[in-house]
Short mmCIF file of C-alpha atoms and ligand atoms in Angstrom, two decimals:
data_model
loop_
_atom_site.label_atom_id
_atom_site.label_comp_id
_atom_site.label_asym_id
_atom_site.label_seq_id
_atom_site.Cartn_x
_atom_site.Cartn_y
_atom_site.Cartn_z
CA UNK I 1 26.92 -0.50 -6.00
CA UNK I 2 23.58 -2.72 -6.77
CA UNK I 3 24.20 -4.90 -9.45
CA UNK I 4 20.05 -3.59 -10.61
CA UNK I 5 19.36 -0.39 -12.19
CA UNK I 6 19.46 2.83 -9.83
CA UNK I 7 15.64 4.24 -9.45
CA UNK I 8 15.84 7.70 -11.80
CA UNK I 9 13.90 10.75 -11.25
CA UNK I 10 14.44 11.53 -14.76
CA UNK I 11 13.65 7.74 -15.97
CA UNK I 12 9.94 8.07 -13.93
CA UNK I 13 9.20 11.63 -15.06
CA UNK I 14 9.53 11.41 -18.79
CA UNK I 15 6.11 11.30 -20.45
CA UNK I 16 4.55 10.47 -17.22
CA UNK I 17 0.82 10.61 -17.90
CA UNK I 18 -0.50 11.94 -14.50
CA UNK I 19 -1.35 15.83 -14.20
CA UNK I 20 -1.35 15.43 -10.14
CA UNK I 21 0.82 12.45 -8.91
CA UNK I 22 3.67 12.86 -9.35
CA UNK I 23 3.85 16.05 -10.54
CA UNK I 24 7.39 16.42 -8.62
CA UNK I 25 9.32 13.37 -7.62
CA UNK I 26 12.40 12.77 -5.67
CA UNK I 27 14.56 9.65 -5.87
CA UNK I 28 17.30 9.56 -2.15
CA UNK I 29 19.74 7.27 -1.89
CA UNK I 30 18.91 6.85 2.04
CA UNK I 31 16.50 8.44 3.96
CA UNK I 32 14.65 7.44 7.57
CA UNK I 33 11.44 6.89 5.69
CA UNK I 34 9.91 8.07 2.96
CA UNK I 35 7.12 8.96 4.65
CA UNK I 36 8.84 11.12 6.51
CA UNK I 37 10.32 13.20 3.95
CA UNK I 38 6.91 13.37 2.03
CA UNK I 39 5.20 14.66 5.27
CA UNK I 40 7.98 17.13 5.64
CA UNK I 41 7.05 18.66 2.15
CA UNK I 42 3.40 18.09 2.76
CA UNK I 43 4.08 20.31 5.70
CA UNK I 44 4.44 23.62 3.13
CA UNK I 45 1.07 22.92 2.31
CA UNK I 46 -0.67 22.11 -1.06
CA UNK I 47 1.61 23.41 -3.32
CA UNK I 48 3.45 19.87 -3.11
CA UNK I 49 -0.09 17.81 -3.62
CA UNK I 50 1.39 14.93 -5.95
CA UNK I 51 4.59 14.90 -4.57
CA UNK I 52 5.95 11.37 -5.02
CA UNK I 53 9.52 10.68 -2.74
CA UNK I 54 11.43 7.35 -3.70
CA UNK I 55 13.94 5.90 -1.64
CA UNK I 56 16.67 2.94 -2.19
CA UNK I 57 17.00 2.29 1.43
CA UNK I 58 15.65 3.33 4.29
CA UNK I 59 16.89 3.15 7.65
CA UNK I 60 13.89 3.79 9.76
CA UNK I 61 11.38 2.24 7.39
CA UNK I 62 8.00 1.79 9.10
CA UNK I 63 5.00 -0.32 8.09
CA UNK I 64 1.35 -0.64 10.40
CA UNK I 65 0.83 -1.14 13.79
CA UNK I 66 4.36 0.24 14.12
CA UNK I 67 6.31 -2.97 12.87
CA UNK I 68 9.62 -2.26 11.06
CA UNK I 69 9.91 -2.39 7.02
CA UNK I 70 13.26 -3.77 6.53
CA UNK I 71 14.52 -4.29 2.61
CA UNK I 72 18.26 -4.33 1.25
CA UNK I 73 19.29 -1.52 -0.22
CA UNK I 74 18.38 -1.16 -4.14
CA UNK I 75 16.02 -3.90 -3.85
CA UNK I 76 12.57 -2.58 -3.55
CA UNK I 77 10.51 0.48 -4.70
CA UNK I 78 9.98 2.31 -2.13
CA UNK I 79 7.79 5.67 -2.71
CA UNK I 80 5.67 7.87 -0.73
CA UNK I 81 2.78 10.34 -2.08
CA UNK I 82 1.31 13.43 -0.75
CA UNK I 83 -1.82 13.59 -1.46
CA UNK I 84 -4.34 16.64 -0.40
CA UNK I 85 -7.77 15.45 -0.12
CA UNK I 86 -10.88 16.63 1.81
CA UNK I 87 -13.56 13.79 0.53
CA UNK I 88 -12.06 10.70 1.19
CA UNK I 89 -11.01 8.86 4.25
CA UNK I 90 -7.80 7.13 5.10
CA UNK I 91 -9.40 3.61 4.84
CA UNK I 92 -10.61 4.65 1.72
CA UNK I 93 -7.00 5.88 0.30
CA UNK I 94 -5.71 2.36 1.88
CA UNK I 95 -8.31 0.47 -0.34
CA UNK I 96 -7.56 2.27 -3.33
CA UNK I 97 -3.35 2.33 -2.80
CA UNK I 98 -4.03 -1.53 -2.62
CA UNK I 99 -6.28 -1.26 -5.69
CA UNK I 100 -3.37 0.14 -7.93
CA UNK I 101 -0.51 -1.86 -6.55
CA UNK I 102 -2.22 -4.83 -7.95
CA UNK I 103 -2.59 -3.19 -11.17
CA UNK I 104 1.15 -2.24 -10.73
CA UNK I 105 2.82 -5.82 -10.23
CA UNK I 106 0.25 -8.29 -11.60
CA UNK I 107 -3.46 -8.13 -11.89
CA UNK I 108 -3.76 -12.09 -9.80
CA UNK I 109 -2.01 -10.80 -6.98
CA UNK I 110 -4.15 -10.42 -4.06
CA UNK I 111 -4.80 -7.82 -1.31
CA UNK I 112 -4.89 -9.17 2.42
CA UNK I 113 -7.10 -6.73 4.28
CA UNK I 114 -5.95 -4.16 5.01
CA UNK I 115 -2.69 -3.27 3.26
CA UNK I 116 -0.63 -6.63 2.10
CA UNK I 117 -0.60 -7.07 -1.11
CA UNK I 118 0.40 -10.99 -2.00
CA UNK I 119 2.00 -12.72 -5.12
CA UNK I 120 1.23 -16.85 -4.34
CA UNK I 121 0.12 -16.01 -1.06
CA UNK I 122 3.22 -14.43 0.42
CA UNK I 123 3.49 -10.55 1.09
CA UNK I 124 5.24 -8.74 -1.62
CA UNK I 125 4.09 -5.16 -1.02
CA UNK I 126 2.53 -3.24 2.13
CA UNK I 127 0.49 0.14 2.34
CA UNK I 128 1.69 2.46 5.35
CA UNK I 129 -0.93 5.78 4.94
CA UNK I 130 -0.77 8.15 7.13
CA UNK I 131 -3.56 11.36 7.73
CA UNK I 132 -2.63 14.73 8.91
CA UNK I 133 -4.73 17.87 8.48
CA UNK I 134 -2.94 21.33 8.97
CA UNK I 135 -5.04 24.79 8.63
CA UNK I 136 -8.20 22.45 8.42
CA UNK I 137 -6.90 21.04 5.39
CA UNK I 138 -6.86 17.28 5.84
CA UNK I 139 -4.02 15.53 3.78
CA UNK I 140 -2.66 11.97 3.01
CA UNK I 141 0.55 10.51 3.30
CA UNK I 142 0.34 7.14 1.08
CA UNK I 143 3.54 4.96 1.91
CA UNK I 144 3.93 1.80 -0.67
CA UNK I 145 7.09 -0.54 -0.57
CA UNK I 146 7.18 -3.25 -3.10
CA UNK I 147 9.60 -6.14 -2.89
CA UNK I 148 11.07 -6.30 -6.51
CA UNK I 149 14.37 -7.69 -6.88
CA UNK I 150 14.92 -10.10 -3.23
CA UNK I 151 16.00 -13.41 -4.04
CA UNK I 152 14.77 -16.21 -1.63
CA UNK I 153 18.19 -15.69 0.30
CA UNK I 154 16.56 -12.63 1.95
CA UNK I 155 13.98 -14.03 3.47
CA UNK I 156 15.07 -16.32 6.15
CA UNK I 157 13.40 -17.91 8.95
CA UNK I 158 9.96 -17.00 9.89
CA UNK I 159 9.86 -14.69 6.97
CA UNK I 160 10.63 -17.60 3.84
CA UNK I 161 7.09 -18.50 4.44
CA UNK I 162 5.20 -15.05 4.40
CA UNK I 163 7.31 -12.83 1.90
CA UNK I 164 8.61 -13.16 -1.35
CA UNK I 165 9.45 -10.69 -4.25
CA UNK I 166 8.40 -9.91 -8.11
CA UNK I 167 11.85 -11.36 -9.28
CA UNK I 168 10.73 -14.86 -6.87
CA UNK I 169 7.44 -14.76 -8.40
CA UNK I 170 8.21 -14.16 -11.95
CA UNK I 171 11.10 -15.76 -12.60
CA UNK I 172 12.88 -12.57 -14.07
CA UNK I 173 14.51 -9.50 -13.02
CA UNK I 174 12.13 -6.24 -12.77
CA UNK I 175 12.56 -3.23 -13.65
CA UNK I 176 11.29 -0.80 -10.75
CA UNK I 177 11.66 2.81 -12.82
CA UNK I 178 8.83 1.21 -14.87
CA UNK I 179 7.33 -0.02 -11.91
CA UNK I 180 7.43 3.28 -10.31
CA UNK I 181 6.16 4.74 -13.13
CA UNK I 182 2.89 2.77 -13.58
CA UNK I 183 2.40 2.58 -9.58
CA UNK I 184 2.39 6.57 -10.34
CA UNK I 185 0.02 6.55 -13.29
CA UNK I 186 -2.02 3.83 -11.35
CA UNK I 187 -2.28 5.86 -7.86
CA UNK I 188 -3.57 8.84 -10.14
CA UNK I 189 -5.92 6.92 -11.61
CA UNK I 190 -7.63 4.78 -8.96
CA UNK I 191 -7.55 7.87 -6.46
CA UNK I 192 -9.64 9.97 -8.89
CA UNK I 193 -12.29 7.24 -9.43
CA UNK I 194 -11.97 6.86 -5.32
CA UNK I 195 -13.64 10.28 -4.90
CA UNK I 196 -15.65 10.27 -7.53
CA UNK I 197 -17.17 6.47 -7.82
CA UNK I 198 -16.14 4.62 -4.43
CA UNK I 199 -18.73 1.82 -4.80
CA UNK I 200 -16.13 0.87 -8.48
CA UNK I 201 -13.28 1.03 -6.07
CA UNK I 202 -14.94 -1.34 -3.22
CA UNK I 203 -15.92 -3.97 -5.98
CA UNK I 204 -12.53 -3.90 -7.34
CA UNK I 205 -11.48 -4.66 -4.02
CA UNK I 206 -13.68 -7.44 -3.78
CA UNK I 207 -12.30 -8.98 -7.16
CA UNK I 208 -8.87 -8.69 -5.97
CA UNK I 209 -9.63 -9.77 -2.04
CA UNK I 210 -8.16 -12.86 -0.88
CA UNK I 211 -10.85 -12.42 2.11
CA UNK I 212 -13.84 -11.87 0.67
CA UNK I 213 -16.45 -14.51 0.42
CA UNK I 214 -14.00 -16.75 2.59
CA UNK I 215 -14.36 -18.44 6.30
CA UNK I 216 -12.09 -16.02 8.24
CA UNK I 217 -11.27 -15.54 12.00
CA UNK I 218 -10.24 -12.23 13.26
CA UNK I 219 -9.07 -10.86 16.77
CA UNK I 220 -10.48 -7.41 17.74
CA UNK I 221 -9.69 -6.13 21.65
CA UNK I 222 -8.78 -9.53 22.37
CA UNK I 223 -11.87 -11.10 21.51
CA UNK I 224 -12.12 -13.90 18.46
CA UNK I 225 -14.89 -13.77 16.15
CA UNK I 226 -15.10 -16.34 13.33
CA UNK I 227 -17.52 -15.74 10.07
CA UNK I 228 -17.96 -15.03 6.34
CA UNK I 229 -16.36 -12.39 5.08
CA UNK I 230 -18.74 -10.57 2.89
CA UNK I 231 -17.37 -7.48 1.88
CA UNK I 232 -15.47 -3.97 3.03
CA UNK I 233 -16.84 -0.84 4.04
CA UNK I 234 -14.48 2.24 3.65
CA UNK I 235 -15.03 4.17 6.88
CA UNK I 236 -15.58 0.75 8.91
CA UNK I 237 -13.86 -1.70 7.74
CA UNK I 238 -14.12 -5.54 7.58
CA UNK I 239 -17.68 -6.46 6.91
CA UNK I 240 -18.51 -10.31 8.33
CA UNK I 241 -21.37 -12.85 8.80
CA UNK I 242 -20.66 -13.84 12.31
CA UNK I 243 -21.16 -18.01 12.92
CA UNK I 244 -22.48 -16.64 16.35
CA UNK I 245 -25.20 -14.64 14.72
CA UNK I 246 -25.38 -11.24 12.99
CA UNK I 247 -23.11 -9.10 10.97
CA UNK I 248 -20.18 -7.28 12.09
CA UNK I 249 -17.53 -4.24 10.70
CA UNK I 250 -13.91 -4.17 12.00
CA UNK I 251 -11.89 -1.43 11.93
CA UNK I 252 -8.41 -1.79 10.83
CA UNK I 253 -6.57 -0.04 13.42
CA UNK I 254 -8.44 -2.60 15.91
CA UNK I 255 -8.68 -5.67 14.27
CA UNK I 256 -6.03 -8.57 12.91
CA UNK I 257 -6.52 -11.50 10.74
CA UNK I 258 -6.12 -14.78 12.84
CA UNK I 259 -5.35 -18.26 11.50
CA UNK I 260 -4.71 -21.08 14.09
CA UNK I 261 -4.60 -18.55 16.93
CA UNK I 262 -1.87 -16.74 15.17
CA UNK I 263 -1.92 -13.59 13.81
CA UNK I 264 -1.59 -13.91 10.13
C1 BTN B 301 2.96 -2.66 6.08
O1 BTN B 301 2.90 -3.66 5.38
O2 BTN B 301 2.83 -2.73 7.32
C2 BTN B 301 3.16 -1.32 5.41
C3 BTN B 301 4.54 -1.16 4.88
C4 BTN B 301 4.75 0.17 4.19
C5 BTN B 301 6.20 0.38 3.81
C6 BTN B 301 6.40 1.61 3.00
S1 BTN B 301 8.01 1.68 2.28
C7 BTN B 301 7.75 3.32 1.79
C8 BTN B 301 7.05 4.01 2.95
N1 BTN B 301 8.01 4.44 3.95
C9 BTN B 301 7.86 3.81 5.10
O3 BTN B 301 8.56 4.01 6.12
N2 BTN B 301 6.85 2.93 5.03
C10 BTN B 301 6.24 2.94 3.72
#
């Protein structure tokens, strides 16, 4: 048994005040990933748009570029969304995800291009989302894990200096049903404006971006290129002022943040 409070379905639905996230949720003890599961319902089509599957452990957990997500059981939320959507784009849903995670744990924490979200500068919460379409109807899987209640303990070695927690940061202990909740509520939210305002999503970003307007170096097909970060595009990415001359866009999928010849 966790000495925190268990995540409850029941807990997260009452007077939850989304009409489409949400709308059915599932709490598992263990799965593989939640992402996963929510693409297995997705796979019935759109009659489980808004589905939102939590997890308190999972043993395959996956985050980008195919690295592991590893977090003790009971410690973290850990949620997945379907989401059916024909007018936005997965860069787009990644923005947005790390738009309302922020508003989630604490409007100063930052977003790391693409999907780390930070708390003093040390990951606390990554965005896995994953696009499928099916009968030419093109659909989102939005993956979220948020480190709530590690203590310092679990992150050892290379990870004490990269990753910490909401209970590290705050000084407390969390409660993740309400965190679930509002990450809900939030998700609803900023996805709506997403399709219907981007441009309010993309300058939220910036407000939140521990990139933007900074000196950054980033690796793309093995190449370096150092420059100004001046902003995000949704379909292509990273926008910067190369030192070399001219401005550039990186695509996620391609591109990594480098400090001292390391990725970051
Ligand atoms: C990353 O930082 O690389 C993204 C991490 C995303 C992790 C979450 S936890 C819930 C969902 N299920 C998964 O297997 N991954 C996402």
């Amino acid at each position: 048994m966790s000495e925190y409070n268990a995540l409850d379905a029941e807990f997260i639905r009452a007077n939850l005040d989304t009409s489409r996230i949400g709308r059915e949720i599932l709490v598992y003890k263990s799965t593989s990933s939640t992402n996963d599961i929510a693409a297995e319902y997705a796979k019935a089509g759109d009659k489980n748009d808004g589905l939102a599957v939590f997890a308190e452990h999972q043993t395959a957990g996956r985050g980008r570029r195919g690295n592991q997500w590893l977090s003790g059981k009971g410690k973290s939320v850990l949620c997945s969304v379907v989401f059916f959507e024909p007018k936005i784009e997965a860069d787009m849903i990644t923005i947005t995800a790390a738009v309302a995670v922020v508003e989630t744990i604490d409007k100063n924490a930052k977003i790391k291009w693409p999907n780390d979200i930070l708390l003093g500068g040390k990951k606390t919460a990554g965005i896995l989302v994953e696009a499928f379409t099916k009968n030419k109807k093109k659909y989102f899987i939005i993956g979220i894990g948020i480190n709530c209640h590690q203590s310092k303990k679990d992150f050892d070695g290379e990870l004490a200096s990269i990753a910490t927690s909401i209970d590290i940061e705050s000084g407390t202990v969390c409660d993740r049903n309400r965190i679930a909740k509002r990450l809900l509520v939030n998700l609803e939210h900023f996805l709506d404006i997403a399709v219907k305002d981007p441009d309010e999503i993309v300058e939220r970003w910036r407000a939140a971006s521990m990139l933007f307007g900074k000196r950054i170096t980033v690796e793309h097909n093995g190449a370096q290129f150092t420059g100004n970060c001046i902003g995000v595009e949704p379909a292509e990415g990273l926008i910067i002022q190369l030192e070399r001359g001219g401005v550039r866009m990186f695509h996620a999928v391609s591109t990594t943040i480098v400090k001292n010849g390391t990725e970051m």
